[in-house]
Coordinates of C-alpha atoms in Angstrom, one line a residue:
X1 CA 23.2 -46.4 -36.1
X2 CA 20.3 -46.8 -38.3
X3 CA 17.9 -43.5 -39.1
X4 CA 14.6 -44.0 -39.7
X5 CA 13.1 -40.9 -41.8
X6 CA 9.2 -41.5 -41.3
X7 CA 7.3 -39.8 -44.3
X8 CA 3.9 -39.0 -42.7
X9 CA 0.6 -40.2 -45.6
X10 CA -0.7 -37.1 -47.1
X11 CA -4.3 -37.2 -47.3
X12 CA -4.7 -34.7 -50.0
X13 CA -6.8 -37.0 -52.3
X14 CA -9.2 -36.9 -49.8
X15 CA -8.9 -33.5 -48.0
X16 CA -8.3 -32.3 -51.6
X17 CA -11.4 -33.0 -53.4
X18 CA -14.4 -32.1 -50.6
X19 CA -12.8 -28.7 -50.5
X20 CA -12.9 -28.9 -54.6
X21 CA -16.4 -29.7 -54.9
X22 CA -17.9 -27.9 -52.3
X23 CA -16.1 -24.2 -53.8
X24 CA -17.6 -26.0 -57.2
X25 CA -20.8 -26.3 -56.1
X26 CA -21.4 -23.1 -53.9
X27 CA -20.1 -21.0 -56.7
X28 CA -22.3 -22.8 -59.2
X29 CA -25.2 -21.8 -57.0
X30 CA -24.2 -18.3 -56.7
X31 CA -24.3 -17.8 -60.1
X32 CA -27.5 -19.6 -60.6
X33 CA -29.0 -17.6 -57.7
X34 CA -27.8 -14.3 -59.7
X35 CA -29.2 -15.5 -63.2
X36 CA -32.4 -16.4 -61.5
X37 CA -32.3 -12.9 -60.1
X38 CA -32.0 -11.3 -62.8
X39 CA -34.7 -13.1 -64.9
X40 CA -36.8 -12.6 -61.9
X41 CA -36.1 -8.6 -61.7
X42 CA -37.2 -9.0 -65.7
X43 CA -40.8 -11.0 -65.6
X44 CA -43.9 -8.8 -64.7
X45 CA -46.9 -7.4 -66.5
X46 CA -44.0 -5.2 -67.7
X47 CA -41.8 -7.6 -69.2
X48 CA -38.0 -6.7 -69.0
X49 CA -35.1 -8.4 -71.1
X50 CA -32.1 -9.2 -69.1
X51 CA -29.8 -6.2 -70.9
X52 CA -32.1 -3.9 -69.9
X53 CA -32.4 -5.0 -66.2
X54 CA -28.8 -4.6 -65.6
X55 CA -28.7 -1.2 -67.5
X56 CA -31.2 -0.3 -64.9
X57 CA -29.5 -1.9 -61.7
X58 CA -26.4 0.3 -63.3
X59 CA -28.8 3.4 -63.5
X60 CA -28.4 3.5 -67.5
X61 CA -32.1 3.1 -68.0
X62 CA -34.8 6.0 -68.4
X63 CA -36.4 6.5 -64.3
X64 CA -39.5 4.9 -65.1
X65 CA -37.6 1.5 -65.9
X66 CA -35.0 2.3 -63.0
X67 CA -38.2 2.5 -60.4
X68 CA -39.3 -0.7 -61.8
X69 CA -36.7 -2.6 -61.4
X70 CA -35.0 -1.0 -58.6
X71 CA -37.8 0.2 -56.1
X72 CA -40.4 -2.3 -56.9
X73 CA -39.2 -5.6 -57.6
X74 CA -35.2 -5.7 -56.7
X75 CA -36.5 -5.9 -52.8
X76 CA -38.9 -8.8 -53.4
X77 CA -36.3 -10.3 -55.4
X78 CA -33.5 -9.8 -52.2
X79 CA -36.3 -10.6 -49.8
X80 CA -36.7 -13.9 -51.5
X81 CA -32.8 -15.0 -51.6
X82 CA -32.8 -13.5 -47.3
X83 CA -35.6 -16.1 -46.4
X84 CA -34.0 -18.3 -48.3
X85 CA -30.9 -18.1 -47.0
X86 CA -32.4 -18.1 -43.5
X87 CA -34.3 -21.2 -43.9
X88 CA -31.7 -23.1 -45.4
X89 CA -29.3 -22.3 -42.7
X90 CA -32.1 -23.0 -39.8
X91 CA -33.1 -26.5 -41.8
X92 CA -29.1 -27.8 -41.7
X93 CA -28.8 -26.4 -38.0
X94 CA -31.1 -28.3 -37.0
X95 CA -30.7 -31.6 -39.3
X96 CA -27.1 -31.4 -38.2
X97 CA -28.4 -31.5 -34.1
X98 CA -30.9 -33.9 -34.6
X99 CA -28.6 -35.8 -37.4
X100 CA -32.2 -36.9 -39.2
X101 CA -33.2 -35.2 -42.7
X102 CA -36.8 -34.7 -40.7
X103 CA -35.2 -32.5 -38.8
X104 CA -36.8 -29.1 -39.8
X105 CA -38.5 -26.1 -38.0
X106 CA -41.1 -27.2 -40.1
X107 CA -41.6 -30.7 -38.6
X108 CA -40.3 -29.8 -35.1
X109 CA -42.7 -27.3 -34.7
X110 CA -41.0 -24.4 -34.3
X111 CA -42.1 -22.7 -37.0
X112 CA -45.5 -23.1 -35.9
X113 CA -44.5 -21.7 -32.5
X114 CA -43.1 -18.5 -34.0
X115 CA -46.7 -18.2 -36.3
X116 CA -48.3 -18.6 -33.4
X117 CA -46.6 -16.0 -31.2
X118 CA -47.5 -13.6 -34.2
X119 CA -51.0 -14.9 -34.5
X120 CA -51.2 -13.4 -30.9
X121 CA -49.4 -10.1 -31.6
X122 CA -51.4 -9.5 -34.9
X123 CA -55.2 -10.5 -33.5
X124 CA -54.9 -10.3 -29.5
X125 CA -52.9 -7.0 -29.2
X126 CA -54.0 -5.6 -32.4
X127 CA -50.5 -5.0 -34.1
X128 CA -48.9 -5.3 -37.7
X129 CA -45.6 -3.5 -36.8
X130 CA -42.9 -5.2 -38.3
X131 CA -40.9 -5.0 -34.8
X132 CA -44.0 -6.5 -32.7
X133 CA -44.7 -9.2 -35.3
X134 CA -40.5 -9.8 -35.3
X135 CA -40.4 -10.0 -31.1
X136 CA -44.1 -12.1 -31.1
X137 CA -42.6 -14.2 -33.6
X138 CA -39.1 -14.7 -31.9
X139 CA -40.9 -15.6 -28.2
X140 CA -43.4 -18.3 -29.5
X141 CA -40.8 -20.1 -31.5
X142 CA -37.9 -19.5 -28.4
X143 CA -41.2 -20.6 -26.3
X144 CA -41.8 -23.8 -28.6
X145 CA -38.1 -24.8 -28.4
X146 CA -37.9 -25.0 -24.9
X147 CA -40.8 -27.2 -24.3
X148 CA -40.0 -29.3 -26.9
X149 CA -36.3 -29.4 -25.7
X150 CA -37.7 -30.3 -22.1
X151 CA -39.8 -33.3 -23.0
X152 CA -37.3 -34.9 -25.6
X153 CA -34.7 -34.8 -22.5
X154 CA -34.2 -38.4 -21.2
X155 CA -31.5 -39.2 -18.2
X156 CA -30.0 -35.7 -18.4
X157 CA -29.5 -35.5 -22.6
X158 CA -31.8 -34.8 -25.2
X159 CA -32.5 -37.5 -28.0
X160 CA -32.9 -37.0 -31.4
X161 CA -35.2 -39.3 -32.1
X162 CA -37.5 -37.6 -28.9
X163 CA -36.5 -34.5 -30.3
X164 CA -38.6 -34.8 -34.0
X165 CA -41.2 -36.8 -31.9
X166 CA -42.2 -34.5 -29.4
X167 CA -41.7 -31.5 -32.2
X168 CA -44.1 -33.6 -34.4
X169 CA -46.7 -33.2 -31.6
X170 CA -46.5 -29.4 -30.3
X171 CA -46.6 -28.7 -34.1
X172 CA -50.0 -30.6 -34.4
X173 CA -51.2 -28.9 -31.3
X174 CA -50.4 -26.0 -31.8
X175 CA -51.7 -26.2 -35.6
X176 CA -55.2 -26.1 -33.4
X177 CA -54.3 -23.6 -31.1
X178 CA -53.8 -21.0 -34.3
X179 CA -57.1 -22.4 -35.5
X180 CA -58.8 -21.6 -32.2
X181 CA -57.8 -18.4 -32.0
X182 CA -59.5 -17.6 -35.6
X183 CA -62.4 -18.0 -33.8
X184 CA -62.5 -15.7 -31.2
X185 CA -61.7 -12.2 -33.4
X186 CA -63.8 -10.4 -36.3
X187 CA -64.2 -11.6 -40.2
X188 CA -61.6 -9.0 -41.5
X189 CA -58.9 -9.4 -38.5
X190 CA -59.5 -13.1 -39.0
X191 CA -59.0 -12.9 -43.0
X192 CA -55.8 -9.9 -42.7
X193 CA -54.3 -13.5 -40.6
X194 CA -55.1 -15.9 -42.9
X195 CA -53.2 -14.1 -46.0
X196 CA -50.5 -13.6 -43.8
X197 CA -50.3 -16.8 -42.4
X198 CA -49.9 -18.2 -46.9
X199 CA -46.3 -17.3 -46.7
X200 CA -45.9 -14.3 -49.3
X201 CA -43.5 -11.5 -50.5
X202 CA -46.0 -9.1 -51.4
X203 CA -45.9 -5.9 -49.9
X204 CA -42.4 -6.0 -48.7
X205 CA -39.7 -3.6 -49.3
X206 CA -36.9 -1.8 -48.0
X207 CA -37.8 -0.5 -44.9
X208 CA -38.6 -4.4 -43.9
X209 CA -35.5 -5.7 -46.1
X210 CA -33.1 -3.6 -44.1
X211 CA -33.5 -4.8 -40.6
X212 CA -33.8 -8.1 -41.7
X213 CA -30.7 -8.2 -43.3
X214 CA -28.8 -6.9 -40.4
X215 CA -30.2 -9.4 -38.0
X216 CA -29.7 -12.1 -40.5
X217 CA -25.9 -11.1 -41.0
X218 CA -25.5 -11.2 -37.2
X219 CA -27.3 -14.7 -36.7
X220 CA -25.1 -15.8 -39.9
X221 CA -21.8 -15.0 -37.7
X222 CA -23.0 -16.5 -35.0
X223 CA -23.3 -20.2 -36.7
X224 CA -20.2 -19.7 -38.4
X225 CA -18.8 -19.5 -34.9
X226 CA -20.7 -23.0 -33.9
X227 CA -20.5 -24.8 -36.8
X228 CA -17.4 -26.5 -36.1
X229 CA -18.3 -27.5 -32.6
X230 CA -22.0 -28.6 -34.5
X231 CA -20.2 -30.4 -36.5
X232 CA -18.3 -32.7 -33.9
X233 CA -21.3 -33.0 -32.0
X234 CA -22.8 -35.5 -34.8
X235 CA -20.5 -38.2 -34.3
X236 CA -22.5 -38.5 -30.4
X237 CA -22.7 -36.0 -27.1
X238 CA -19.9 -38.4 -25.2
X239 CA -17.3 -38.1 -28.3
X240 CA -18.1 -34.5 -28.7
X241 CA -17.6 -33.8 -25.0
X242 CA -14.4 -36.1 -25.0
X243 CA -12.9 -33.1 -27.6
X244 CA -13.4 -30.9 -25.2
X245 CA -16.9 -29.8 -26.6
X246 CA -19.9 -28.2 -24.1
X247 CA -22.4 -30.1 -25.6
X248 CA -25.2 -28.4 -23.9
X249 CA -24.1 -24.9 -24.2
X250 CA -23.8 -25.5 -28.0
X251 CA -27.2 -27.4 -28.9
X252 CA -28.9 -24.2 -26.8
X253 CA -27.4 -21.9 -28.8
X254 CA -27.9 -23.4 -32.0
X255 CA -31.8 -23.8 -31.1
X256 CA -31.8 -20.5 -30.5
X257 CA -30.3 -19.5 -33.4
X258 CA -32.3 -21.7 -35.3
X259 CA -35.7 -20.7 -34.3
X260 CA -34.3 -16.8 -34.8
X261 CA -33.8 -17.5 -38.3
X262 CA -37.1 -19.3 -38.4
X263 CA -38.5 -16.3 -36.9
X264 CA -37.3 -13.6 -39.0
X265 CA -38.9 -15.0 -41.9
X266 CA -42.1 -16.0 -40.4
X267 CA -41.6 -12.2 -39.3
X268 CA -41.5 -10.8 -42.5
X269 CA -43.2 -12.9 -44.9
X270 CA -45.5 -15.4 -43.3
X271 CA -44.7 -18.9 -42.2
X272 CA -43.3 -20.5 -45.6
X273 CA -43.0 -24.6 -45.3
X274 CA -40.4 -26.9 -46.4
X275 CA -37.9 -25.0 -47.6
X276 CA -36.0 -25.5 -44.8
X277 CA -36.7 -29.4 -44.7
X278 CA -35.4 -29.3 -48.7
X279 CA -32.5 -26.8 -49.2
X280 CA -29.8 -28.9 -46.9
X281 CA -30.6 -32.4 -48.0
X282 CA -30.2 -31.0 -51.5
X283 CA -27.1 -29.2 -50.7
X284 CA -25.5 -32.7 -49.4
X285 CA -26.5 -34.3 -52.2
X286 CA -24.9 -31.9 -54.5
X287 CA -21.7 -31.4 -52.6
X288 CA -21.7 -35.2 -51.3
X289 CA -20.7 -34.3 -48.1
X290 CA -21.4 -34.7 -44.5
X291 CA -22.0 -32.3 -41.6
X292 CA -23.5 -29.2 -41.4
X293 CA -23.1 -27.4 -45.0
X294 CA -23.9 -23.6 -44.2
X295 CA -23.1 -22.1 -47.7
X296 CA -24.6 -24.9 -49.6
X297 CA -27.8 -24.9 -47.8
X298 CA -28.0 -21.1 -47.9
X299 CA -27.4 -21.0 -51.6
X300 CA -30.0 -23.7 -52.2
X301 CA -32.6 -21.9 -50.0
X302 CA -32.3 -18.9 -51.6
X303 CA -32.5 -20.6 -55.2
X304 CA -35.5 -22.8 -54.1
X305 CA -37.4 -19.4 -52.9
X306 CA -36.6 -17.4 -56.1
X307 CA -37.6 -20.2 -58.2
X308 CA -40.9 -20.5 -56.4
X309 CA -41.4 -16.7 -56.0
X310 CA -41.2 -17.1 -59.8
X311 CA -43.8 -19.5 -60.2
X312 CA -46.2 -18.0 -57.4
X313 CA -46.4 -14.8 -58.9
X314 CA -47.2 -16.9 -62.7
X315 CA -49.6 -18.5 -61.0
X316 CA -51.0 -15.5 -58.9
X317 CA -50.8 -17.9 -55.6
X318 CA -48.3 -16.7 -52.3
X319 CA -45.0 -18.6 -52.4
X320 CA -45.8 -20.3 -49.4
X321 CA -48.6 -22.6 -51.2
X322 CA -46.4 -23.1 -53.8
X323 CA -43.3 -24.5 -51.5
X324 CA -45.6 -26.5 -49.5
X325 CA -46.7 -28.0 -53.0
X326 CA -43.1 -28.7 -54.0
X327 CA -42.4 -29.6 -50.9
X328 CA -44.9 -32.3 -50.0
X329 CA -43.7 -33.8 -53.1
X330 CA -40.2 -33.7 -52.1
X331 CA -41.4 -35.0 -48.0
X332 CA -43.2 -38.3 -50.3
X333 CA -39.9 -39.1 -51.6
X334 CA -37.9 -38.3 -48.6
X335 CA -39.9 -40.8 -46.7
X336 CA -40.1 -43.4 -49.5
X337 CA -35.6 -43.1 -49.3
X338 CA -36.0 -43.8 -45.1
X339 CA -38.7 -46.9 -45.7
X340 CA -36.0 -48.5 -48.2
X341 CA -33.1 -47.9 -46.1
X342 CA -34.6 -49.4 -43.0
X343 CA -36.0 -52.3 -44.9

């Protein structure tokens, strides 16, 4: 009797080297992220050198430099990586659901649907609480979702394609519907809006950072929980449900996670544009993977906002002008890469 020993094919040159480069790449943006930090914590009309920032972060420094660095600008500074962090995430949810790298709050028009819900908190009901502006902010952009998740559903699924489409569209009215209601309040309520609605991090500190943080850290559990199951779901609703997947059940969560992340920045700091469009295409390209890269396209985010918080306050313009500046740059290109590929 013959006894055939089968020797199963390792796939460790495959399974080996994503791993590999995506712990490469993640932990070169973490320390990139902390550099940029630092030199960030250090620029000001008081100019600090990096030794002497982290003496202060340390508490080594006199309490003059220690406020400086500690009370003043380490909660911009950790308010910029948070949005980051949350727009990257929300930008690779939802590229990942509607597996196109249009696929943003930004261009689905969610984001406008949380700016408008706290357009009507801030001018109609006359308040600039954090908490009102957080819950006027979450229902607009929950509100947007739905409708745009009811008209892109076709024979009992939702398409992709109908998805950004239909997005593309409540964004653009509802671009006029924020306009319109400018109209209809005083000069200074109308102006205290406007600033608001540039995207910036002035003005923000710990008793904003800290409740933002917490809900970020829950939201962040909650797509670690889906991201497998997000994952699966981009090779097509019948495969996914074939592995056992509730297609439905997950795509509604992750919208709703989505738009909370979308919302807790818009929340906070204003609606800032295309970083959430950005961050996750650059992640892939830098990990050269597939899928829905979480850590990647928070790392990227939060880099992307730091380096534009940088620039904005150079400049003396919010960061939200300057990342829709980048960012319509980076849109062009995006757009030129999907003409050549379909020709």
């Amino acid at each position: 009797m013959t006894v055939r020993a089968t020797i199963p094919r390792t796939r460790l040159s495959v399974s080996g080297r994503i791993p590999v480069r995506y712990a490469a790449v993640s932990s070169a943006l973490v320390v990139l992220v902390v550099v940029i930090g630092l030199i960030a914590l250090g620029i000001g009309t008081y100019h600090l050198d990096a030794l002497t920032v982290l003496r202060a972060l340390v508490g080594l420094e006199d309490p003059q430099t220690q406020m400086l660095v500690v009370q003043w600008r380490l909660p911009r500074v950790l308010f910029a990586v948070a949005c980051g962090i949350a727009l990257g995430v929300s930008g690779a949810v939802f590229q990942s659901l509607t597996r196109n790298p249009l696929g943003s709050p930004d261009i689905l028009g969610f984001a406008s649907g949380s700016y408008t819900g706290a357009v009507i908190v801030m001018l109609w009901m006359g308040s600039t609480a954090y908490l009102d502006i957080g819950i006027g902010s979450l229902i607009g952009g929950l509100l947007t979702a739905a409708t745009v998740y009811v008209l892109a559903r076709r024979n009992g699924t939702v398409q992709p394609f109908r998805l950004i489409v239909m997005g593309i569209g409540i964004a653009a009215m509802l671009s006029s519907v924020n306009s319109a209601l400018m109209m209809f309040v005083d000069v200074d309520t109308a102006m205290l809006a406007a600033v608001w609605a540039s995207g910036s991090l002035n003005g923000l500190g710990n008793e904003q950072l800290w409740p933002m943080t917490a809900v970020l850290v829950v939201l962040m559990i909650v797509v670690a929980r889906i991201a497998s199951a997000v994952n699966q779901m981009e090779i097509g609703d019948d495969a996914a449900r074939a592995l056992g997947i509730r297609v439905e059940t997950v795509r509604g969560v992750a919208i709703v996670v989505g738009v909370g992340l979308t919302a807790l920045v818009t929340a906070a700091a204003g609606p800032i544009a295309f970083v959430a469009l950005a961050a996750p295409q650059i992640a892939k390209r830098l990990t050269r993977g597939s899928g829905l890269q979480v850590i990647p396209s928070a790392l990227v985010g939060a880099l992307v906002l730091l380096v534009s918080d940088i620039i904005a306050q150079r400049v003396g313009f919010p960061v939200g002008v300057v990342t829709v500046s980048l960012g319509g740059a980076y849109l062009t290109w995006l757009l030129a890469m999907q003409y050549r590929r379909t020709r």
